[in-house]
Each structure stands twice: as structure tokens, then as C-alpha cells.
CSV table of C-alpha atoms in Angstrom, one decimal:
chain,number,residue,atom,x,y,z
A,1,MET,CA,-4.9,15.3,17.8
A,2,ILE,CA,-1.3,14.9,16.5
A,3,LYS,CA,0.1,15.4,19.9
A,4,LEU,CA,-2.2,12.6,21.1
A,5,PHE,CA,-0.8,10.1,18.6
A,6,ARG,CA,2.8,11.2,19.0
A,7,SER,CA,2.9,9.4,22.4
A,8,TYR,CA,3.1,5.6,22.5
A,9,ASN,CA,0.1,5.1,24.7
A,10,PRO,CA,-2.0,1.9,24.4
A,11,LEU,CA,-5.1,3.9,24.9
A,12,ASN,CA,-4.5,5.5,21.5
A,13,ILE,CA,-5.8,2.2,20.0
A,14,VAL,CA,-9.3,3.3,21.1
A,15,TRP,CA,-8.8,6.7,19.5
A,16,LEU,CA,-7.6,5.1,16.3
A,17,ALA,CA,-10.8,3.0,16.2
A,18,ILE,CA,-12.9,6.2,16.7
A,19,LEU,CA,-11.0,8.1,14.0
A,20,LEU,CA,-11.4,5.2,11.6
A,21,CYS,CA,-15.2,5.1,12.2
A,22,LEU,CA,-15.5,8.9,11.8
A,23,LEU,CA,-13.7,8.8,8.5
A,24,ARG,CA,-16.1,6.2,7.1
A,25,ALA,CA,-19.4,7.2,8.7
A,26,GLY,CA,-20.1,9.8,6.0
A,27,TYR,CA,-19.9,7.2,3.2
A,28,LEU,CA,-22.9,5.4,4.6
A,29,TYR,CA,-25.1,8.2,3.2
A,30,SER,CA,-23.9,7.6,-0.4
A,31,ILE,CA,-22.9,4.0,-0.5
A,32,PRO,CA,-24.1,2.3,-3.7
A,33,ALA,CA,-26.9,-0.3,-3.6
A,34,LYS,CA,-24.6,-2.9,-5.1
A,35,THR,CA,-20.9,-3.3,-4.8
A,36,ASP,CA,-18.5,-5.8,-6.3
A,37,PHE,CA,-15.3,-7.3,-5.0
A,38,PRO,CA,-13.2,-8.5,-8.0
A,39,PHE,CA,-10.5,-10.0,-5.8
A,40,ALA,CA,-9.2,-12.4,-8.4
A,41,GLU,CA,-7.5,-11.8,-11.7
A,42,LEU,CA,-7.8,-14.1,-14.7
A,43,PHE,CA,-5.2,-16.3,-13.1
A,44,SER,CA,-7.7,-17.8,-10.6
A,45,ARG,CA,-11.1,-17.0,-12.1
A,46,LEU,CA,-11.0,-20.4,-13.7
A,47,HIS,CA,-11.9,-21.9,-10.4
A,48,LEU,CA,-14.5,-19.3,-9.3
A,49,PRO,CA,-18.2,-18.9,-10.1
A,50,ALA,CA,-19.1,-16.1,-12.5
A,51,SER,CA,-21.1,-14.1,-9.9
A,52,TYR,CA,-18.7,-14.4,-7.0
A,53,GLN,CA,-17.9,-10.7,-6.9
A,54,TYR,CA,-21.5,-9.7,-5.9
A,55,VAL,CA,-22.0,-11.9,-2.9
A,56,ILE,CA,-21.2,-9.3,-0.3
A,57,PRO,CA,-23.8,-6.7,0.6
A,58,PRO,CA,-22.5,-3.1,0.5
A,59,ALA,CA,-22.7,-2.5,4.3
A,60,VAL,CA,-20.9,-5.7,5.0
A,61,ASN,CA,-18.4,-4.9,2.4
A,62,LEU,CA,-17.7,-1.5,4.1
A,63,PHE,CA,-17.5,-3.2,7.5
A,64,PHE,CA,-14.9,-5.8,6.4
A,65,ALA,CA,-12.9,-3.2,4.6
A,66,THR,CA,-12.8,-1.1,7.8
A,67,VAL,CA,-11.6,-4.1,9.9
A,68,LEU,CA,-8.9,-4.8,7.3
A,69,VAL,CA,-7.7,-1.2,7.4
A,70,PHE,CA,-7.6,-1.1,11.2
A,71,THR,CA,-5.6,-4.4,11.2
A,72,GLN,CA,-3.2,-3.1,8.6
A,73,ALA,CA,-2.7,0.2,10.5
A,74,MET,CA,-1.7,-1.7,13.7
A,75,ILE,CA,0.7,-4.0,11.8
A,76,LEU,CA,2.2,-1.0,10.0
A,77,ASN,CA,2.6,0.8,13.3
A,78,TYR,CA,4.4,-2.2,14.8
A,79,LEU,CA,6.7,-2.4,11.7
A,80,CYS,CA,7.7,1.2,12.0
A,81,ASN,CA,8.4,1.0,15.8
A,82,TYR,CA,10.2,-2.4,15.5
A,83,HIS,CA,12.6,-1.1,12.9
A,84,ASN,CA,12.8,2.4,14.5
A,85,LEU,CA,12.0,4.1,11.2
A,86,LEU,CA,10.9,7.3,12.9
A,87,GLY,CA,13.5,7.4,15.6
A,88,LYS,CA,11.0,6.9,18.5
A,89,SER,CA,7.9,4.8,19.2
A,90,THR,CA,4.6,6.4,18.3
A,91,PHE,CA,1.1,5.7,17.0
A,92,LEU,CA,1.4,8.2,14.1
A,93,PRO,CA,2.0,5.6,11.4
A,94,ALA,CA,-1.3,4.0,12.2
A,95,ALA,CA,-3.2,7.3,12.4
A,96,MET,CA,-1.7,8.4,9.1
A,97,TYR,CA,-2.5,5.1,7.4
A,98,ILE,CA,-6.1,5.4,8.5
A,99,ALA,CA,-6.3,8.8,7.0
A,100,ALA,CA,-4.5,7.9,3.8
A,101,SER,CA,-6.8,4.8,3.3
A,102,GLY,CA,-9.9,7.0,3.5
A,103,LEU,CA,-8.9,9.7,0.9
A,104,PHE,CA,-11.3,8.5,-1.8
A,105,THR,CA,-14.5,6.6,-1.6
A,106,PRO,CA,-13.2,3.7,-3.7
A,107,PHE,CA,-10.6,3.2,-1.0
A,108,LEU,CA,-13.4,2.5,1.5
A,109,LEU,CA,-14.6,-0.8,0.1
A,110,LEU,CA,-13.0,-4.2,-0.3
A,111,GLY,CA,-10.8,-4.5,-3.3
A,112,PRO,CA,-7.6,-6.2,-4.5
A,113,PRO,CA,-5.2,-3.3,-3.6
A,114,LEU,CA,-6.6,-3.3,-0.1
A,115,VAL,CA,-5.9,-7.0,0.3
A,116,CYS,CA,-2.5,-6.7,-1.3
A,117,ASN,CA,-1.5,-4.1,1.3
A,118,PHE,CA,-1.1,-7.0,3.7
A,119,LEU,CA,1.4,-8.4,1.3
A,120,VAL,CA,3.2,-5.0,1.0
A,121,ILE,CA,3.6,-4.8,4.7
A,122,TRP,CA,4.8,-8.5,4.8
A,123,MET,CA,7.3,-7.7,2.1
A,124,LEU,CA,8.6,-4.6,4.0
A,125,TYR,CA,9.2,-6.8,7.1
A,126,LYS,CA,11.4,-9.1,5.1
A,127,MET,CA,13.2,-6.5,3.0
A,128,PHE,CA,14.1,-4.4,6.0
A,129,ASP,CA,15.8,-7.6,7.4
A,130,PHE,CA,18.1,-7.6,4.4
A,131,TYR,CA,20.3,-5.0,6.2
A,132,LYS,CA,21.4,-7.4,9.0
A,133,GLY,CA,21.0,-10.7,7.3
A,134,GLU,CA,24.1,-12.7,6.4
A,135,ASP,CA,22.4,-15.1,4.0
A,136,VAL,CA,19.1,-13.8,2.6
A,137,LYS,CA,18.5,-16.3,-0.3
A,138,SER,CA,15.7,-17.9,1.5
A,139,THR,CA,14.1,-14.5,2.3
A,140,SER,CA,14.5,-13.5,-1.3
A,141,TYR,CA,12.8,-16.7,-2.4
A,142,ASP,CA,9.9,-16.0,0.0
A,143,LEU,CA,9.5,-12.5,-1.3
A,144,GLY,CA,9.2,-13.8,-4.9
A,145,MET,CA,6.4,-16.1,-3.8
A,146,ILE,CA,4.7,-13.2,-2.0
A,147,VAL,CA,4.7,-11.1,-5.2
A,148,ALA,CA,3.3,-14.1,-7.1
A,149,VAL,CA,0.5,-14.6,-4.6
A,150,GLY,CA,-0.3,-10.9,-4.8
A,151,THR,CA,-0.4,-11.1,-8.6
A,152,LEU,CA,-3.0,-13.8,-8.3
A,153,PHE,CA,-5.3,-11.2,-6.7
A,154,TYR,CA,-4.2,-8.1,-8.7
A,155,LEU,CA,-2.1,-8.1,-11.8
A,156,PRO,CA,-0.3,-4.7,-11.3
A,157,PHE,CA,1.1,-6.2,-8.1
A,158,ILE,CA,3.6,-8.0,-10.3
A,159,TYR,CA,5.7,-4.9,-10.5
A,160,MET,CA,6.4,-5.2,-6.8
A,161,PHE,CA,9.0,-7.7,-8.0
A,162,LEU,CA,11.1,-4.7,-8.8
A,163,ALA,CA,11.0,-3.6,-5.1
A,164,ILE,CA,12.8,-6.9,-4.2
A,165,TRP,CA,15.7,-6.1,-6.5
A,166,ILE,CA,15.8,-2.5,-5.4
A,167,ALA,CA,16.0,-3.6,-1.8
A,168,LEU,CA,18.9,-5.9,-2.7
A,169,ILE,CA,20.7,-3.0,-4.3
A,170,ILE,CA,20.1,-0.7,-1.3
A,171,PHE,CA,20.8,-3.2,1.5
A,172,ARG,CA,23.1,-5.8,0.1
A,173,PRO,CA,26.3,-6.2,-1.9
A,174,PHE,CA,25.7,-7.9,-5.2
A,175,ASN,CA,25.1,-11.7,-5.0
A,176,TRP,CA,23.5,-13.2,-8.1
A,177,ARG,CA,22.1,-16.1,-6.1
A,178,GLU,CA,20.0,-13.7,-4.0
A,179,TRP,CA,18.7,-12.1,-7.2
A,180,VAL,CA,17.9,-15.5,-8.8
A,181,ALA,CA,16.2,-16.8,-5.7
A,182,CYS,CA,13.3,-14.4,-5.9
A,183,ILE,CA,12.8,-15.3,-9.6
A,184,ILE,CA,12.6,-19.0,-8.6
A,185,GLY,CA,10.1,-18.2,-5.8
A,186,PHE,CA,7.9,-16.3,-8.2
A,187,ALA,CA,8.1,-19.0,-10.8
A,188,THR,CA,7.2,-21.7,-8.2
A,189,VAL,CA,3.7,-20.3,-7.6
A,190,PHE,CA,2.9,-19.9,-11.3
A,191,PHE,CA,4.3,-23.3,-12.2
A,192,PHE,CA,1.6,-24.9,-10.0
A,193,LEU,CA,-1.0,-22.5,-11.4
A,194,ALA,CA,0.0,-23.5,-15.0
A,195,VAL,CA,-0.4,-27.1,-14.0
A,196,SER,CA,-3.9,-26.3,-12.8
A,197,TYR,CA,-4.8,-24.7,-16.1
A,198,TYR,CA,-3.2,-27.6,-18.0
A,199,LEU,CA,-5.3,-30.1,-16.1
A,200,SER,CA,-8.4,-28.0,-16.8
A,201,ASP,CA,-7.5,-27.9,-20.6
A,202,ALA,CA,-7.2,-24.1,-20.5
A,203,MET,CA,-3.6,-23.4,-21.3
A,204,PRO,CA,-4.5,-20.7,-24.0
A,205,GLU,CA,-6.2,-18.7,-21.2
A,206,PHE,CA,-3.1,-19.0,-19.1
A,207,TYR,CA,-0.9,-17.6,-21.9
A,208,SER,CA,-3.4,-14.7,-22.6
A,209,ILE,CA,-3.4,-13.4,-19.1
A,210,TRP,CA,0.2,-12.1,-19.6
A,211,LEU,CA,-0.8,-10.0,-22.6
A,212,PRO,CA,-1.6,-6.8,-20.6
A,213,LEU,CA,2.1,-6.6,-19.6
A,214,GLY,CA,3.1,-5.9,-23.2
A,215,THR,CA,0.5,-3.2,-23.9
A,216,LYS,CA,1.5,0.4,-24.6
A,217,PHE,CA,0.9,3.1,-22.0
A,218,GLN,CA,-2.7,3.9,-22.9
A,219,VAL,CA,-5.0,4.8,-20.1
A,220,HIS,CA,-8.3,6.5,-20.4
A,221,PHE,CA,-9.0,8.9,-17.5
A,222,SER,CA,-12.6,9.8,-16.8
A,223,PHE,CA,-13.1,11.5,-13.5
A,224,ASN,CA,-14.3,14.7,-11.8
A,225,TYR,CA,-11.3,16.9,-10.9
A,226,TYR,CA,-13.4,18.4,-8.1
A,227,ASN,CA,-13.2,15.1,-6.2
A,228,TYR,CA,-9.4,15.3,-6.2
A,229,LEU,CA,-9.2,18.6,-4.3
A,230,VAL,CA,-8.6,16.4,-1.2
A,231,LEU,CA,-5.1,15.9,-2.6
A,232,ILE,CA,-4.1,19.5,-1.9
A,233,PRO,CA,-3.4,18.9,1.9
A,234,VAL,CA,-1.9,15.5,1.0
A,235,ILE,CA,0.6,17.1,-1.4
A,236,MET,CA,1.4,19.8,1.2
A,237,ILE,CA,2.1,17.2,3.9
A,238,LEU,CA,4.3,15.1,1.6
A,239,VAL,CA,6.4,18.0,0.5
A,240,LEU,CA,6.9,19.2,4.1
A,241,GLY,CA,7.7,15.6,5.1
A,242,PHE,CA,10.3,15.3,2.4
A,243,PHE,CA,11.9,18.6,3.5
A,244,LYS,CA,11.9,17.4,7.1
A,245,LEU,CA,13.4,14.1,6.1
A,246,GLN,CA,16.1,15.9,4.1
A,247,GLN,CA,17.0,18.0,7.1
A,248,ASN,CA,17.4,14.9,9.3
A,249,PHE,CA,18.6,12.5,6.7
A,250,PHE,CA,22.3,12.3,7.7
A,251,LYS,CA,21.4,12.5,11.4
A,252,SER,CA,19.5,9.2,11.1
A,253,TYR,CA,20.8,5.7,11.4
A,254,VAL,CA,22.1,4.1,8.1
A,255,GLN,CA,19.3,1.5,8.2
A,256,THR,CA,16.7,4.2,8.6
A,257,ARG,CA,18.0,6.1,5.6
A,258,LYS,CA,18.1,3.0,3.5
A,259,SER,CA,14.6,2.0,4.6
A,260,MET,CA,13.2,5.4,3.7
A,261,GLN,CA,14.8,5.2,0.3
A,262,LEU,CA,13.1,1.8,-0.2
A,263,LEU,CA,9.7,3.2,0.9
A,264,LEU,CA,10.0,5.9,-1.7
A,265,PHE,CA,10.7,3.3,-4.5
A,266,VAL,CA,7.8,1.2,-3.3
A,267,ALA,CA,5.5,4.2,-3.5
A,268,LEU,CA,6.7,5.0,-7.1
A,269,ILE,CA,6.3,1.4,-8.2
A,270,GLY,CA,2.8,1.2,-6.7
A,271,GLY,CA,1.8,4.4,-8.3
A,272,PHE,CA,3.1,3.9,-11.8
A,273,SER,CA,1.9,0.2,-12.1
A,274,PHE,CA,-1.6,1.4,-12.8
A,275,TYR,CA,-1.1,1.6,-16.5
A,276,ILE,CA,-1.6,-2.2,-17.0
A,277,ARG,CA,-5.4,-1.5,-16.7
A,278,PRO,CA,-6.8,0.5,-19.5
A,279,ASP,CA,-9.6,1.8,-17.3
A,280,PHE,CA,-8.7,4.2,-14.5
A,281,HIS,CA,-9.5,2.8,-11.0
A,282,PRO,CA,-8.6,5.2,-8.1
A,283,ASP,CA,-8.5,2.3,-5.6
A,284,HIS,CA,-5.2,1.2,-7.2
A,285,PHE,CA,-3.4,3.9,-5.4
A,286,LEU,CA,-4.1,2.3,-2.1
A,287,LEU,CA,-0.8,0.5,-2.8
A,288,CYS,CA,0.9,3.9,-2.2
A,289,ALA,CA,-0.9,4.4,1.2
A,290,ILE,CA,1.6,2.5,3.3
A,291,PRO,CA,4.8,4.5,2.3
A,292,ALA,CA,2.7,7.7,2.2
A,293,ALA,CA,1.6,7.0,5.8
A,294,VAL,CA,5.2,6.6,6.9
A,295,PHE,CA,6.2,9.9,5.3
A,296,PHE,CA,3.2,11.6,6.8
A,297,ALA,CA,4.1,10.3,10.2
A,298,TYR,CA,7.7,11.5,9.9
A,299,TYR,CA,6.6,15.0,9.2
A,300,PHE,CA,4.1,15.2,12.0
A,301,LEU,CA,6.5,13.6,14.5
A,302,TYR,CA,9.2,16.3,13.9
A,303,ALA,CA,7.1,19.3,12.9
A,304,SER,CA,7.8,22.3,15.2
A,305,TYR,CA,4.8,24.6,15.0
A,306,ARG,CA,1.9,22.9,16.7
A,307,TRP,CA,-0.8,25.3,15.5
A,308,PHE,CA,0.3,24.7,11.9
A,309,TYR,CA,0.6,20.9,11.8
A,310,GLU,CA,-2.6,20.4,13.9
A,311,SER,CA,-4.5,22.7,11.5
A,312,LEU,CA,-3.1,21.0,8.5
A,313,TYR,CA,-4.2,17.6,9.8
A,314,ILE,CA,-7.6,18.8,10.7
A,315,ILE,CA,-8.0,20.3,7.2
A,316,LEU,CA,-7.0,16.8,5.8
A,317,LEU,CA,-9.6,15.0,7.9
A,318,ALA,CA,-12.3,17.6,7.1
A,319,SER,CA,-11.6,17.3,3.4
A,320,ILE,CA,-11.8,13.5,3.6
A,321,ILE,CA,-15.2,13.6,5.4
A,322,TYR,CA,-16.6,16.3,3.1
A,323,PHE,CA,-15.7,14.5,-0.2
A,324,GLN,CA,-17.2,11.2,1.1
A,325,PHE,CA,-20.6,12.7,0.2
A,326,ASN,CA,-19.5,12.8,-3.4
A,327,THR,CA,-19.0,9.6,-5.3
A,328,PHE,CA,-16.8,8.8,-8.3
């Protein structure tokens, strides 16, 4: 299967769709009778009805989530090939993202992290352009606005603001105007939101929504460790991918090396930003699926022993399908 997606053949789009359906078919047997879609944080709930999150039936919820994942997989694949992140054109990033986005059953339904992954890909497009851009103040401003829009949907997304500054450090010489531009872009969105709250006579609610950012690291974990055995092949692939990346690191183009460094920081920021929410929600880690998919693809593209990497990928897919019959 890996050999199939290694080639840049348009027919692989059909195989990607088949793979996507297979990795979600098992969940139909255990899908809950009622699902919610809390796509808006307190920032925008002022303008939404109280029962908005229960308007989508579970099967429809799963269908729309599947369509979003497929669309994101194709956009991510184009991003990797356009910026030559892997050294050659391939469909592996799309295949790996489809697998990574199906690891846990909470990943399979609509949710704020899934929607925000569109913004993560959009941000990566713009941040990768820092390398060749002469004047990126406008791009930095746009990135600040993108983070602000993502924060409207999902509060932990606010920490993606750090990714902008890290990208400026990696790709650009220091220019304080570029650093300030993203702050202005972020503030622009929330200025108009504050005006909306002011006109609704709800400014205390606007101030209170920032309180979680000042809370201590206090998260309550309550989950079944058995459901996380699927992470064993994931960790193996990531470790092997980092070793392979290290072997070829100085053989790659400078832009590719810098882009991989940025992806690593995006994964770390996405992973550690979960602490804002006191209740543990596994779907948060969908924010790490995009950089993880790129690292997966890098390993499988340059792995040498076919019997080993094909077996490892089959084990990963089999684990995903098996654990879909167990719910969190």
C-alpha cells in the first residue's frame, strides 16, 4: 500500500477515498445516538442559540467530518509537493493524514480542532513563504488575523500565535515591524468582537473569556489506557521518521530543513496547548495530525525495507479499525 501512495498518480485519489471510508466504517457500529458540535467558544456564543450544538444528526456529523478530512488531506498533499518538503512528489502526506485523523473515535466527528486544521494548513502556506519573501509584514498581519479567527472557534488555538514568531525566527532576520504586524492583525479581529459585545451590553463576559489563559496547569485525565494502545505503532513511526530525517537533514535544501523545524514546533504547540481546558478531550490532538502526517510521510518515502514499513503501516491501520469498536 505504501508503494502505491509513493507514486504521484492521480488515480491514488480514488484509493485515498477508499482508505478514508474503510478507516471510518467501523465507527458506524458504535456511533452515539446524540453528538454535539461545540464549534464556537464563548467569544461568539453571544450570537448563537443555546441548542446550536445538537442540530446535526450523528451520521450526518460523521459524513461531514469525513468530507473535511479528505479535503484537508488533498490540500496538505498539495502543500508538501508545492514546497518540496519531501524531496519528490507523492501522495503519502494525504494518506498519512487520513490515517492520523482516524486514530481515536473523537477524531472522527466534527469539532473545533478539525475545523481549525484548515487554518493550520493556511498558516503553513504563508509561513513557508517567509523564506523567499522580501517584505512579509502583510503576510504576518494576515497570520495574526488567522490565529484570531481560529481562537473564535477554539480557545487553545490562540497559542498558534507563537508559531508565527517561531517562523519569523527560523526564516527571517529580525525585523520588529514584522513581529508587531501579527499582533495588530490579531488585535483587529478582537477589536471588532469587543465592539459587538459592547453593543450587546455584555463587556463583562468579554473580559471573563480570557481567564482560562491565566489558570494553572491543572488537567483532570480520565480515560481508558487500553484505548491508547493504538499509539504504539504511531510512536514507532515517529521515532523512525525522526531518525530518517536526521540522516538526510544536511542533504536537504535549506528551506526544507527550516520547514521541518517549523513543523516540529507546530506539533509541540498544538500538543501542549490542551492545558487551557480542565477536562481532557482527545480530539484536541487533531491539531498535531498535520505535522505528524508529514513526518510519517517522510519516513515511508525513504524507508528501505519494504516488508518492514508495509507491515508497520498495516499494523497501524488494523489498530485504528480495531479500536473504533471501543468508544471513549
